[in-house]
PDB file of C-alpha atoms in Angstrom:
ATOM      1  CA  UNK A  57      17.032 -41.303  33.687  1.00 52.00           C
ATOM      2  CA  UNK A  58      18.284 -37.774  34.326  1.00 66.00           C
ATOM      3  CA  UNK A  59      19.357 -37.464  30.687  1.00 66.00           C
ATOM      4  CA  UNK A  60      15.942 -38.687  29.557  1.00 70.00           C
ATOM      5  CA  UNK A  61      14.175 -36.066  31.692  1.00 74.00           C
ATOM      6  CA  UNK A  62      16.462 -33.335  30.390  1.00 70.00           C
ATOM      7  CA  UNK A  63      15.746 -34.456  26.828  1.00 75.00           C
ATOM      8  CA  UNK A  64      12.008 -34.457  27.552  1.00 76.00           C
ATOM      9  CA  UNK A  65      12.165 -30.925  28.974  1.00 76.00           C
ATOM     10  CA  UNK A  66      14.170 -29.771  25.962  1.00 75.00           C
ATOM     11  CA  UNK A  67      11.646 -31.253  23.536  1.00 76.00           C
ATOM     12  CA  UNK A  68       8.763 -29.763  25.532  1.00 77.00           C
ATOM     13  CA  UNK A  69      10.307 -26.293  25.378  1.00 80.00           C
ATOM     14  CA  UNK A  70      10.914 -26.685  21.633  1.00 79.00           C
ATOM     15  CA  UNK A  71       7.320 -27.781  20.995  1.00 80.00           C
ATOM     16  CA  UNK A  72       6.073 -24.909  23.152  1.00 82.00           C
ATOM     17  CA  UNK A  73       8.075 -22.328  21.178  1.00 82.00           C
ATOM     18  CA  UNK A  74       6.922 -23.813  17.876  1.00 82.00           C
ATOM     19  CA  UNK A  75       3.284 -24.051  18.938  1.00 86.00           C
ATOM     20  CA  UNK A  76       2.957 -20.387  19.995  1.00 84.00           C
ATOM     21  CA  UNK A  77       3.152 -18.966  16.422  1.00 85.00           C
ATOM     22  CA  UNK A  78       0.685 -21.595  15.213  1.00 86.00           C
ATOM     23  CA  UNK A  79      -1.683 -20.772  18.055  1.00 88.00           C
ATOM     24  CA  UNK A  80      -1.495 -17.053  17.246  1.00 89.00           C
ATOM     25  CA  UNK A  81      -2.086 -17.860  13.572  1.00 86.00           C
ATOM     26  CA  UNK A  82      -5.204 -19.865  14.420  1.00 86.00           C
ATOM     27  CA  UNK A  83      -6.588 -17.168  16.742  1.00 89.00           C
ATOM     28  CA  UNK A  84      -5.825 -14.051  14.717  1.00 86.00           C
ATOM     29  CA  UNK A  85      -5.820 -15.317  11.107  1.00 84.00           C
ATOM     30  CA  UNK A  86      -7.521 -18.662  10.586  1.00 87.00           C
ATOM     31  CA  UNK A  87     -10.487 -18.124  12.920  1.00 89.00           C
ATOM     32  CA  UNK A  88     -11.378 -14.659  11.499  1.00 87.00           C
ATOM     33  CA  UNK A  89     -11.106 -16.058   7.959  1.00 88.00           C
ATOM     34  CA  UNK A  90     -13.447 -18.930   8.776  1.00 90.00           C
ATOM     35  CA  UNK A  91     -15.825 -16.495  10.521  1.00 89.00           C
ATOM     36  CA  UNK A  92     -15.885 -14.262   7.439  1.00 89.00           C
ATOM     37  CA  UNK A  93     -16.384 -17.228   5.127  1.00 90.00           C
ATOM     38  CA  UNK A  94     -19.316 -18.491   7.178  1.00 90.00           C
ATOM     39  CA  UNK A  95     -21.158 -15.189   7.589  1.00 88.00           C
ATOM     40  CA  UNK A  96     -20.701 -14.210   3.946  1.00 90.00           C
ATOM     41  CA  UNK A  97     -23.669 -16.518   3.320  1.00 92.00           C
ATOM     42  CA  UNK A  98     -25.832 -14.851   5.988  1.00 89.00           C
ATOM     43  CA  UNK A  99     -27.818 -11.656   6.332  1.00 89.00           C
ATOM     44  CA  UNK A 100     -26.113 -10.707   9.582  1.00 85.00           C
ATOM     45  CA  UNK A 101     -26.330  -7.319  11.321  1.00 79.00           C
ATOM     46  CA  UNK A 102     -24.354  -8.212  14.430  1.00 76.00           C
ATOM     47  CA  UNK A 103     -27.415  -9.520  16.300  1.00 79.00           C
ATOM     48  CA  UNK A 104     -29.605 -11.610  14.004  1.00 83.00           C
ATOM     49  CA  UNK A 105     -28.396 -13.941  11.274  1.00 84.00           C
ATOM     50  CA  UNK A 106     -30.428 -15.631   8.544  1.00 89.00           C
ATOM     51  CA  UNK A 107     -29.017 -17.803   5.789  1.00 89.00           C
ATOM     52  CA  UNK A 108     -29.294 -16.183   2.335  1.00 89.00           C
ATOM     53  CA  UNK A 109     -26.907 -18.307   0.272  1.00 88.00           C
ATOM     54  CA  UNK A 110     -25.176 -16.361  -2.498  1.00 92.00           C
ATOM     55  CA  UNK A 111     -27.442 -13.306  -2.288  1.00 93.00           C
ATOM     56  CA  UNK A 112     -24.738 -11.149  -0.671  1.00 92.00           C
ATOM     57  CA  UNK A 113     -22.354 -11.923  -3.519  1.00 94.00           C
ATOM     58  CA  UNK A 114     -25.046 -11.241  -6.126  1.00 94.00           C
ATOM     59  CA  UNK A 115     -25.833  -7.869  -4.555  1.00 93.00           C
ATOM     60  CA  UNK A 116     -22.131  -7.030  -4.414  1.00 93.00           C
ATOM     61  CA  UNK A 117     -21.596  -7.841  -8.094  1.00 95.00           C
ATOM     62  CA  UNK A 118     -24.506  -5.535  -8.992  1.00 95.00           C
ATOM     63  CA  UNK A 119     -23.321  -2.627  -6.822  1.00 93.00           C
ATOM     64  CA  UNK A 120     -21.697   0.089  -8.940  1.00 94.00           C
ATOM     65  CA  UNK A 121     -20.146   1.657  -5.831  1.00 93.00           C
ATOM     66  CA  UNK A 122     -18.228  -1.569  -5.185  1.00 95.00           C
ATOM     67  CA  UNK A 123     -16.779  -1.633  -8.685  1.00 96.00           C
ATOM     68  CA  UNK A 124     -15.945   2.052  -8.383  1.00 96.00           C
ATOM     69  CA  UNK A 125     -14.097   1.221  -5.158  1.00 96.00           C
ATOM     70  CA  UNK A 126     -12.202  -1.563  -6.947  1.00 95.00           C
ATOM     71  CA  UNK A 127     -11.243   0.823  -9.751  1.00 96.00           C
ATOM     72  CA  UNK A 128     -10.138   3.514  -7.307  1.00 96.00           C
ATOM     73  CA  UNK A 129      -8.024   0.983  -5.421  1.00 96.00           C
ATOM     74  CA  UNK A 130      -6.250  -0.043  -8.622  1.00 95.00           C
ATOM     75  CA  UNK A 131      -5.715   3.607  -9.612  1.00 96.00           C
ATOM     76  CA  UNK A 132      -4.209   4.448  -6.219  1.00 96.00           C
ATOM     77  CA  UNK A 133      -2.032   1.333  -6.259  1.00 95.00           C
ATOM     78  CA  UNK A 134      -0.571   1.541  -9.744  1.00 95.00           C
ATOM     79  CA  UNK A 135      -0.620   5.343  -9.870  1.00 96.00           C
ATOM     80  CA  UNK A 136       1.497   5.425  -6.728  1.00 95.00           C
ATOM     81  CA  UNK A 137       3.879   2.828  -8.162  1.00 95.00           C
ATOM     82  CA  UNK A 138       4.187   4.582 -11.528  1.00 96.00           C
ATOM     83  CA  UNK A 139       5.133   7.858  -9.844  1.00 96.00           C
ATOM     84  CA  UNK A 140       6.874   6.685  -6.690  1.00 95.00           C
ATOM     85  CA  UNK A 141       9.241   4.020  -8.037  1.00 95.00           C
ATOM     86  CA  UNK A 142      11.027   6.243 -10.614  1.00 95.00           C
ATOM     87  CA  UNK A 143      11.274   9.055  -8.042  1.00 96.00           C
ATOM     88  CA  UNK A 144      12.765   6.689  -5.462  1.00 95.00           C
ATOM     89  CA  UNK A 145      15.280   5.487  -8.056  1.00 95.00           C
ATOM     90  CA  UNK A 146      16.166   9.068  -9.022  1.00 94.00           C
ATOM     91  CA  UNK A 147      16.762  10.210  -5.435  1.00 94.00           C
ATOM     92  CA  UNK A 148      18.692   7.029  -4.623  1.00 94.00           C
ATOM     93  CA  UNK A 149      21.059   7.550  -7.561  1.00 91.00           C
ATOM     94  CA  UNK A 150      21.576  11.216  -6.657  1.00 91.00           C
ATOM     95  CA  UNK A 151      22.132  10.561  -2.944  1.00 91.00           C
ATOM     96  CA  UNK A 152      24.404   7.605  -3.643  1.00 89.00           C
ATOM     97  CA  UNK A 153      27.002  10.006  -5.005  1.00 81.00           C
ATOM     98  CA  UNK A 154      29.328  12.350  -3.164  1.00 80.00           C
ATOM     99  CA  UNK A 155      26.638  14.974  -2.636  1.00 80.00           C
ATOM    100  CA  UNK A 156      27.263  17.407   0.189  1.00 85.00           C
ATOM    101  CA  UNK A 157      24.682  16.929   2.958  1.00 84.00           C
ATOM    102  CA  UNK A 158      23.483  13.604   1.559  1.00 87.00           C
ATOM    103  CA  UNK A 159      23.031  12.145   5.076  1.00 88.00           C
ATOM    104  CA  UNK A 160      20.638  14.981   5.946  1.00 91.00           C
ATOM    105  CA  UNK A 161      18.636  14.515   2.744  1.00 90.00           C
ATOM    106  CA  UNK A 162      18.441  10.746   3.231  1.00 91.00           C
ATOM    107  CA  UNK A 163      17.142  11.245   6.767  1.00 91.00           C
ATOM    108  CA  UNK A 164      14.660  13.929   5.705  1.00 92.00           C
ATOM    109  CA  UNK A 165      13.242  11.737   2.935  1.00 92.00           C
ATOM    110  CA  UNK A 166      13.018   8.687   5.195  1.00 92.00           C
ATOM    111  CA  UNK A 167      11.320  10.493   8.090  1.00 93.00           C
ATOM    112  CA  UNK A 168       7.701  10.493   6.713  1.00 93.00           C
ATOM    113  CA  UNK A 169       7.498   6.693   6.801  1.00 93.00           C
ATOM    114  CA  UNK A 170       7.972   6.860  10.589  1.00 93.00           C
ATOM    115  CA  UNK A 171       4.775   8.908  10.988  1.00 92.00           C
ATOM    116  CA  UNK A 172       1.459   7.109  11.410  1.00 92.00           C
ATOM    117  CA  UNK A 173      -0.606   7.193   8.217  1.00 92.00           C
ATOM    118  CA  UNK A 174      -3.634   8.344  10.203  1.00 91.00           C
ATOM    119  CA  UNK A 175      -1.624  11.290  11.559  1.00 94.00           C
ATOM    120  CA  UNK A 176      -0.464  12.122   8.033  1.00 94.00           C
ATOM    121  CA  UNK A 177      -4.099  12.138   6.907  1.00 93.00           C
ATOM    122  CA  UNK A 178      -5.135  14.504   9.701  1.00 93.00           C
ATOM    123  CA  UNK A 179      -2.236  16.881   8.977  1.00 93.00           C
ATOM    124  CA  UNK A 180      -3.006  17.051   5.267  1.00 93.00           C
ATOM    125  CA  UNK A 181      -6.719  17.446   5.976  1.00 92.00           C
ATOM    126  CA  UNK A 182      -5.856  20.583   7.972  1.00 92.00           C
ATOM    127  CA  UNK A 183      -3.415  21.804   5.321  1.00 92.00           C
ATOM    128  CA  UNK A 184      -5.973  21.321   2.528  1.00 90.00           C
ATOM    129  CA  UNK A 185      -8.841  23.082   4.341  1.00 88.00           C
ATOM    130  CA  UNK A 186     -10.420  25.682   1.984  1.00 84.00           C
ATOM    131  CA  UNK A 187     -10.437  28.633   4.387  1.00 82.00           C
ATOM    132  CA  UNK A 188      -7.654  27.994   6.881  1.00 83.00           C
ATOM    133  CA  UNK A 189      -5.343  25.561   5.085  1.00 84.00           C
ATOM    134  CA  UNK A 190      -1.770  26.580   4.362  1.00 90.00           C
ATOM    135  CA  UNK A 191      -1.896  25.167   0.824  1.00 89.00           C
ATOM    136  CA  UNK A 192      -4.772  27.430  -0.181  1.00 86.00           C
ATOM    137  CA  UNK A 193      -2.955  30.323   1.459  1.00 86.00           C
ATOM    138  CA  UNK A 194       0.080  29.657  -0.741  1.00 88.00           C
ATOM    139  CA  UNK A 195      -2.008  29.256  -3.904  1.00 85.00           C
ATOM    140  CA  UNK A 196      -3.826  32.544  -3.296  1.00 85.00           C
ATOM    141  CA  UNK A 197      -0.644  34.319  -2.191  1.00 84.00           C
ATOM    142  CA  UNK A 198       1.217  33.264  -5.345  1.00 85.00           C
ATOM    143  CA  UNK A 199      -1.704  34.307  -7.526  1.00 83.00           C
ATOM    144  CA  UNK A 200      -2.308  30.792  -8.866  1.00 84.00           C
ATOM    145  CA  UNK A 201      -5.978  30.970  -7.810  1.00 82.00           C
ATOM    146  CA  UNK A 202      -8.178  33.989  -7.097  1.00 83.00           C
ATOM    147  CA  UNK A 203      -9.959  32.504  -4.092  1.00 85.00           C
ATOM    148  CA  UNK A 204      -9.580  29.433  -1.846  1.00 84.00           C
ATOM    149  CA  UNK A 205     -10.630  26.139  -3.424  1.00 85.00           C
ATOM    150  CA  UNK A 206     -11.503  22.770  -1.945  1.00 87.00           C
ATOM    151  CA  UNK A 207      -8.952  20.487  -3.573  1.00 87.00           C
ATOM    152  CA  UNK A 208     -10.773  17.318  -2.475  1.00 89.00           C
ATOM    153  CA  UNK A 209     -14.083  18.445  -4.008  1.00 88.00           C
ATOM    154  CA  UNK A 210     -13.755  16.277  -7.138  1.00 90.00           C
ATOM    155  CA  UNK A 211     -12.919  12.600  -7.498  1.00 91.00           C
ATOM    156  CA  UNK A 212      -9.982  13.308  -9.817  1.00 93.00           C
ATOM    157  CA  UNK A 213      -8.205  15.757  -7.529  1.00 93.00           C
ATOM    158  CA  UNK A 214      -9.012  13.633  -4.469  1.00 94.00           C
ATOM    159  CA  UNK A 215      -7.385  10.555  -6.033  1.00 95.00           C
ATOM    160  CA  UNK A 216      -4.416  12.595  -7.275  1.00 95.00           C
ATOM    161  CA  UNK A 217      -3.930  14.075  -3.799  1.00 95.00           C
ATOM    162  CA  UNK A 218      -4.027  10.614  -2.218  1.00 96.00           C
ATOM    163  CA  UNK A 219      -1.454   9.344  -4.724  1.00 96.00           C
ATOM    164  CA  UNK A 220       0.891  12.274  -4.078  1.00 96.00           C
ATOM    165  CA  UNK A 221       0.667  11.853  -0.296  1.00 96.00           C
ATOM    166  CA  UNK A 222       1.148   8.104  -0.638  1.00 95.00           C
ATOM    167  CA  UNK A 223       4.268   8.665  -2.766  1.00 96.00           C
ATOM    168  CA  UNK A 224       5.622  11.318  -0.381  1.00 96.00           C
ATOM    169  CA  UNK A 225       5.292   9.034   2.627  1.00 95.00           C
ATOM    170  CA  UNK A 226       6.782   5.930   1.010  1.00 94.00           C
ATOM    171  CA  UNK A 227       9.505   7.634  -1.036  1.00 95.00           C
ATOM    172  CA  UNK A 228      12.226   7.475   1.610  1.00 94.00           C
ATOM    173  CA  UNK A 229      11.633   3.803   2.401  1.00 94.00           C
ATOM    174  CA  UNK A 230      11.846   2.751  -1.249  1.00 95.00           C
ATOM    175  CA  UNK A 231      14.855   5.010  -1.754  1.00 95.00           C
ATOM    176  CA  UNK A 232      16.639   3.307   1.159  1.00 94.00           C
ATOM    177  CA  UNK A 233      16.015  -0.139  -0.349  1.00 94.00           C
ATOM    178  CA  UNK A 234      17.377   1.028  -3.700  1.00 94.00           C
ATOM    179  CA  UNK A 235      20.403   2.599  -1.994  1.00 94.00           C
ATOM    180  CA  UNK A 236      21.148  -0.779  -0.421  1.00 92.00           C
ATOM    181  CA  UNK A 237      20.978  -2.332  -3.888  1.00 92.00           C
ATOM    182  CA  UNK A 238      23.260   0.332  -5.368  1.00 92.00           C
ATOM    183  CA  UNK A 239      25.938  -0.455  -2.781  1.00 89.00           C
ATOM    184  CA  UNK A 240      26.117  -4.015  -4.109  1.00 90.00           C
ATOM    185  CA  UNK A 241      26.743  -3.098  -7.755  1.00 89.00           C
ATOM    186  CA  UNK A 242      30.430  -3.694  -8.632  1.00 89.00           C
ATOM    187  CA  UNK A 243      32.141  -0.409  -9.503  1.00 88.00           C
ATOM    188  CA  UNK A 244      34.153  -2.226 -12.163  1.00 90.00           C
ATOM    189  CA  UNK A 245      31.033  -2.283 -14.346  1.00 89.00           C
ATOM    190  CA  UNK A 246      30.813   1.514 -14.314  1.00 87.00           C
ATOM    191  CA  UNK A 247      34.545   1.902 -14.916  1.00 87.00           C
ATOM    192  CA  UNK A 248      34.418  -0.434 -17.904  1.00 89.00           C
ATOM    193  CA  UNK A 249      31.386   1.431 -19.270  1.00 87.00           C
ATOM    194  CA  UNK A 250      33.217   4.764 -18.926  1.00 88.00           C
ATOM    195  CA  UNK A 251      36.167   3.368 -20.873  1.00 86.00           C
ATOM    196  CA  UNK A 252      33.743   2.279 -23.604  1.00 84.00           C
ATOM    197  CA  UNK A 253      32.397   5.844 -23.742  1.00 85.00           C
ATOM    198  CA  UNK A 254      29.012   5.308 -22.057  1.00 85.00           C
ATOM    199  CA  UNK A 255      27.415   8.465 -20.647  1.00 88.00           C
ATOM    200  CA  UNK A 256      25.544   8.699 -17.328  1.00 86.00           C
ATOM    201  CA  UNK A 257      22.154   7.949 -18.898  1.00 89.00           C
ATOM    202  CA  UNK A 258      23.495   4.847 -20.645  1.00 90.00           C
ATOM    203  CA  UNK A 259      25.145   3.644 -17.438  1.00 88.00           C
ATOM    204  CA  UNK A 260      21.820   4.101 -15.612  1.00 89.00           C
ATOM    205  CA  UNK A 261      19.774   2.248 -18.239  1.00 88.00           C
ATOM    206  CA  UNK A 262      22.166  -0.584 -19.074  1.00 89.00           C
ATOM    207  CA  UNK A 263      23.927  -1.148 -15.736  1.00 89.00           C
ATOM    208  CA  UNK A 264      22.106   0.357 -12.754  1.00 90.00           C
ATOM    209  CA  UNK A 265      18.507  -0.612 -13.535  1.00 90.00           C
ATOM    210  CA  UNK A 266      19.290  -4.213 -14.646  1.00 90.00           C
ATOM    211  CA  UNK A 267      21.478  -4.729 -11.566  1.00 90.00           C
ATOM    212  CA  UNK A 268      18.625  -3.438  -9.375  1.00 91.00           C
ATOM    213  CA  UNK A 269      16.100  -5.776 -11.003  1.00 88.00           C
ATOM    214  CA  UNK A 270      15.467  -7.988  -7.961  1.00 87.00           C
ATOM    215  CA  UNK A 271      15.279  -5.036  -5.579  1.00 90.00           C
ATOM    216  CA  UNK A 272      12.834  -3.192  -7.845  1.00 91.00           C
ATOM    217  CA  UNK A 273      10.689  -6.333  -8.004  1.00 90.00           C
ATOM    218  CA  UNK A 274      10.531  -6.402  -4.199  1.00 89.00           C
ATOM    219  CA  UNK A 275       9.579  -2.708  -4.079  1.00 93.00           C
ATOM    220  CA  UNK A 276       6.844  -3.196  -6.680  1.00 92.00           C
ATOM    221  CA  UNK A 277       5.513  -6.295  -4.906  1.00 90.00           C
ATOM    222  CA  UNK A 278       5.320  -4.473  -1.558  1.00 91.00           C
ATOM    223  CA  UNK A 279       3.734  -1.470  -3.280  1.00 93.00           C
ATOM    224  CA  UNK A 280       1.037  -3.629  -4.863  1.00 92.00           C
ATOM    225  CA  UNK A 281       0.179  -5.490  -1.659  1.00 89.00           C
ATOM    226  CA  UNK A 282       0.120  -2.321   0.458  1.00 91.00           C
ATOM    227  CA  UNK A 283      -1.735  -0.306  -2.171  1.00 92.00           C
ATOM    228  CA  UNK A 284      -4.532  -2.835  -2.620  1.00 92.00           C
ATOM    229  CA  UNK A 285      -5.346  -2.698   1.097  1.00 90.00           C
ATOM    230  CA  UNK A 286      -5.008   1.086   1.508  1.00 93.00           C
ATOM    231  CA  UNK A 287      -7.353   2.335   4.217  1.00 93.00           C
ATOM    232  CA  UNK A 288      -6.032   4.747   6.875  1.00 92.00           C
ATOM    233  CA  UNK A 289      -5.177   7.660   4.597  1.00 94.00           C
ATOM    234  CA  UNK A 290      -8.435   7.458   2.639  1.00 94.00           C
ATOM    235  CA  UNK A 291     -10.601   7.024   5.718  1.00 92.00           C
ATOM    236  CA  UNK A 292      -9.071  10.017   7.510  1.00 93.00           C
ATOM    237  CA  UNK A 293      -8.556  12.397   4.584  1.00 93.00           C
ATOM    238  CA  UNK A 294     -11.522  11.884   2.223  1.00 91.00           C
ATOM    239  CA  UNK A 295     -13.757   9.199   3.798  1.00 88.00           C
ATOM    240  CA  UNK A 296     -14.317   7.930   0.258  1.00 89.00           C
ATOM    241  CA  UNK A 297     -15.879  11.198  -0.874  1.00 86.00           C
ATOM    242  CA  UNK A 298     -16.931  13.033  -2.966  1.00 89.00           C
ATOM    243  CA  UNK A 299     -19.817  10.747  -3.908  1.00 88.00           C
ATOM    244  CA  UNK A 300     -17.676   7.598  -3.439  1.00 89.00           C
ATOM    245  CA  UNK A 301     -15.122   9.104  -5.837  1.00 92.00           C
ATOM    246  CA  UNK A 302     -12.211   8.046  -3.621  1.00 93.00           C
ATOM    247  CA  UNK A 303     -13.805   4.944  -2.084  1.00 94.00           C
ATOM    248  CA  UNK A 304     -11.521   1.905  -1.865  1.00 95.00           C
ATOM    249  CA  UNK A 305     -12.274  -1.755  -1.287  1.00 95.00           C
ATOM    250  CA  UNK A 306     -11.281  -1.631   2.373  1.00 94.00           C
ATOM    251  CA  UNK A 307     -13.183   1.584   3.178  1.00 94.00           C
ATOM    252  CA  UNK A 308     -16.243   0.082   1.464  1.00 93.00           C
ATOM    253  CA  UNK A 309     -16.015  -3.011   3.673  1.00 93.00           C
ATOM    254  CA  UNK A 310     -15.367  -0.903   6.775  1.00 91.00           C
ATOM    255  CA  UNK A 311     -18.441   1.263   6.165  1.00 90.00           C
ATOM    256  CA  UNK A 312     -20.796  -1.712   6.045  1.00 88.00           C
ATOM    257  CA  UNK A 313     -19.149  -3.676   8.829  1.00 87.00           C
ATOM    258  CA  UNK A 314     -19.070  -0.864  11.392  1.00 84.00           C
ATOM    259  CA  UNK A 315     -22.216   1.011  10.271  1.00 74.00           C
ATOM    260  CA  UNK A 316     -20.766   4.357   9.283  1.00 70.00           C
ATOM    261  CA  UNK A 317     -22.913   7.377   8.456  1.00 67.00           C
ATOM    262  CA  UNK A 318     -25.214   6.594   5.535  1.00 65.00           C
ATOM    263  CA  UNK A 319     -24.724   2.823   5.838  1.00 69.00           C
ATOM    264  CA  UNK A 320     -26.736   0.095   7.565  1.00 72.00           C
ATOM    265  CA  UNK A 321     -24.781  -2.488   9.555  1.00 75.00           C
ATOM    266  CA  UNK A 322     -24.468  -5.540   7.300  1.00 86.00           C
ATOM    267  CA  UNK A 323     -21.634  -7.692   8.578  1.00 89.00           C
ATOM    268  CA  UNK A 324     -22.652 -10.558   6.308  1.00 91.00           C
ATOM    269  CA  UNK A 325     -22.526  -8.333   3.234  1.00 92.00           C
ATOM    270  CA  UNK A 326     -19.187  -6.877   4.392  1.00 92.00           C
ATOM    271  CA  UNK A 327     -17.871 -10.422   4.850  1.00 92.00           C
ATOM    272  CA  UNK A 328     -18.756 -11.297   1.251  1.00 94.00           C
ATOM    273  CA  UNK A 329     -17.012  -8.112   0.066  1.00 94.00           C
ATOM    274  CA  UNK A 330     -13.956  -9.120   2.115  1.00 94.00           C
ATOM    275  CA  UNK A 331     -13.784 -12.479   0.362  1.00 94.00           C
ATOM    276  CA  UNK A 332     -14.074 -10.895  -3.092  1.00 94.00           C
ATOM    277  CA  UNK A 333     -11.432  -8.303  -2.149  1.00 94.00           C
ATOM    278  CA  UNK A 334      -9.132 -11.099  -0.996  1.00 92.00           C
ATOM    279  CA  UNK A 335      -9.637 -12.901  -4.312  1.00 92.00           C
ATOM    280  CA  UNK A 336      -8.886  -9.712  -6.277  1.00 92.00           C
ATOM    281  CA  UNK A 337      -5.704  -9.082  -4.271  1.00 90.00           C
ATOM    282  CA  UNK A 338      -4.641 -12.714  -4.758  1.00 90.00           C
ATOM    283  CA  UNK A 339      -5.332 -12.493  -8.502  1.00 91.00           C
ATOM    284  CA  UNK A 340      -3.323  -9.287  -8.940  1.00 89.00           C
ATOM    285  CA  UNK A 341      -0.471 -10.702  -6.848  1.00 86.00           C
ATOM    286  CA  UNK A 342      -0.498 -13.956  -8.855  1.00 88.00           C
ATOM    287  CA  UNK A 343      -0.379 -12.056 -12.165  1.00 89.00           C
ATOM    288  CA  UNK A 344       2.544 -10.007 -10.877  1.00 87.00           C
ATOM    289  CA  UNK A 345       4.460 -13.096  -9.713  1.00 84.00           C
ATOM    290  CA  UNK A 346       3.910 -14.821 -13.076  1.00 87.00           C
ATOM    291  CA  UNK A 347       5.112 -11.761 -14.990  1.00 83.00           C
ATOM    292  CA  UNK A 348       8.105 -11.394 -12.656  1.00 80.00           C
ATOM    293  CA  UNK A 349       9.049 -15.034 -13.157  1.00 79.00           C
ATOM    294  CA  UNK A 350       8.815 -14.723 -16.942  1.00 75.00           C
ATOM    295  CA  UNK A 351      10.883 -11.535 -16.812  1.00 69.00           C
ATOM    296  CA  UNK A 352      13.457 -13.286 -14.633  1.00 65.00           C
ATOM    297  CA  UNK A 353      13.645 -16.230 -17.049  1.00 59.00           C
ATOM    298  CA  UNK A 354      14.503 -13.844 -19.893  1.00 55.00           C
ATOM    299  CA  UNK A 355      17.349 -12.193 -17.964  1.00 55.00           C
TER     300      UNK A 355
END
């Protein structure tokens, strides 16, 4: 009887530990998803709700600002990957060697990822200020420009600035992942390549990059998923301006859901945008996984 009670207590504790994650999933993931799905079919402003069917989705599909936000999100995502991944690989290869002070440089490059993205946005907003920003001071002091300029005044420079900041903050993290991959490459491969007369570039292209294939796939996957839901940096630094030129899917949804300046509270409309954004993210992720699988099959 005592053994049976002990077994019952053990099973109860196991079920309790297992049930907690499921309970948290239901409360913080499943319930909000069902709430969003329901109210995407309503004209809901936080107080009154009236059923409108697919009208929210129709309005969203006809909104040029939404499609601009989708395009900007893709530009920020793949622009950051195109610039950041090669840079992370370059720094990882350099700092993997016997470079003097490499520990300091690794730490310095990794440090930005430890800073809150919102704080990074505030700091760069101050640095980019036309009259008092340090960047304009340097540009004028070096004679590159005659007078202070507002770098975020056009959509092109705003997006480029966001990409550069995004790359700067994530560079050290990606570099660290690649460094971990470099440590696992057998040195015999490089020694054999040297004997065959391969130079450093050939060793990088034909040994290092192929051996890092899986790690690079992980970095790209994380970059895509994080890039498609970018919010903090854009909301703090540009607020989607100028003229929605740096608007992203998440800032678009945020503006309608929380009634930001120039927007009317439309939680139902924001819910429909959330569903479409989720579908777009899922589609891009699925395409990437399919391409990765095909690439892996050819290796």
